[in-house]
C-alpha cells in the first residue's frame, strides 16, 4: 500500500517537471523550401492520375458542346415565349 501512495505522489511531480522542460521548437522551413516541397508532392500526385485517352477527351468534349447547345436552345425558346407573353400583356392592357 505504501508503494502505491509513493507512486501517486510522484506522478504529479513528474508531470510538473515535464511541463517545465520545454522541447526545442522545430523551426518552420523557409518559403522556398516549402514551395519546393509542394512542387515535389504535386509532381508525385500527378504521376498517380489516370489521364483520359484522346478518344475519351474528344467524346467528353462533344458531349459538353451538345449539352451547351441544347441548354442554349431551351433558354432561347423560353426567352422568345416570355417576350411574346409580355408583348401580349402590354397590348391587352394598353
Coordinates of C-alpha atoms in Angstrom, one line a residue:
X1 CA 0.0 0.0 0.0
X2 CA 2.8 2.4 0.8
X3 CA 4.4 1.9 -2.6
X4 CA 1.2 2.9 -4.4
X5 CA 1.0 6.0 -2.3
X6 CA 4.6 6.9 -3.2
X7 CA 3.9 6.4 -6.9
X8 CA 0.7 8.6 -6.7
X9 CA 2.7 11.3 -5.0
X10 CA 5.5 11.1 -7.6
X11 CA 3.2 11.2 -10.6
X12 CA 2.1 14.9 -10.2
X13 CA 5.7 16.0 -9.5
X14 CA 6.9 14.3 -12.7
X15 CA 4.1 15.8 -14.7
X16 CA 5.1 19.3 -13.4
X17 CA 8.7 18.6 -14.4
X18 CA 7.6 17.6 -17.9
X19 CA 5.7 20.8 -18.3
X20 CA 8.6 22.9 -17.2
X21 CA 11.0 21.2 -19.6
X22 CA 10.4 22.7 -22.9
X23 CA 11.2 20.8 -26.0
X24 CA 13.2 22.7 -28.6
X25 CA 10.8 24.1 -31.1
X26 CA 11.2 23.0 -34.7
X27 CA 11.8 25.9 -37.0
X28 CA 9.4 26.3 -39.9
X29 CA 11.2 25.7 -43.2
X30 CA 11.8 28.7 -45.4
X31 CA 9.5 30.0 -48.1
X32 CA 11.4 28.5 -51.0
X33 CA 11.9 25.2 -49.2
X34 CA 8.1 24.9 -48.7
X35 CA 7.5 25.8 -52.4
X36 CA 10.0 23.1 -53.4
X37 CA 8.4 20.5 -51.2
X38 CA 4.9 21.4 -52.5
X39 CA 6.1 21.1 -56.2
X40 CA 7.7 17.7 -55.5
X41 CA 4.5 16.5 -53.8
X42 CA 2.4 17.9 -56.7
X43 CA 4.6 16.1 -59.3
X44 CA 4.2 12.9 -57.3
X45 CA 0.4 13.2 -57.2
X46 CA 0.2 14.0 -60.9
X47 CA 2.0 10.7 -61.7
X48 CA -0.8 8.9 -59.9
X49 CA -3.5 10.5 -62.0
X50 CA -5.2 8.3 -64.6
X51 CA -5.3 10.6 -67.6
X52 CA -8.1 10.1 -70.2
X53 CA -7.3 8.9 -73.6
X54 CA -7.6 11.1 -76.7
X55 CA -10.8 9.3 -77.7
X56 CA -12.3 9.9 -74.2
X57 CA -11.4 13.5 -74.3
X58 CA -12.9 14.1 -77.7
X59 CA -16.1 12.2 -76.7
X60 CA -16.5 14.2 -73.5
X61 CA -15.9 17.5 -75.4
X62 CA -18.6 16.6 -77.9
X63 CA -21.0 15.8 -75.1
X64 CA -20.3 19.1 -73.4
X65 CA -20.8 21.0 -76.7
X66 CA -24.1 19.2 -77.3
X67 CA -25.3 20.0 -73.8
X68 CA -24.4 23.7 -74.2
X69 CA -26.3 23.8 -77.5
X70 CA -29.4 22.2 -76.0
X71 CA -29.4 24.4 -73.0
X72 CA -28.9 27.5 -75.2
X73 CA -31.8 26.5 -77.4
X74 CA -34.0 26.0 -74.3
X75 CA -33.1 29.4 -73.0
X76 CA -33.7 31.0 -76.4
X77 CA -37.2 29.3 -76.6
X78 CA -38.1 30.5 -73.1
X79 CA -36.9 34.0 -73.9
X80 CA -39.0 34.0 -77.1
X81 CA -42.1 32.8 -75.3
X82 CA -41.6 35.2 -72.4
X83 CA -41.1 38.1 -74.8
X84 CA -44.3 37.2 -76.7
X85 CA -46.2 36.9 -73.5
X86 CA -45.1 40.3 -72.3
X87 CA -46.0 41.8 -75.6
X88 CA -49.4 40.2 -75.4
X89 CA -50.0 41.5 -71.9
X90 CA -48.9 45.0 -72.8
X91 CA -51.1 45.1 -75.9
X92 CA -54.0 43.8 -73.9
X93 CA -53.6 46.5 -71.2
X94 CA -52.6 49.4 -73.4

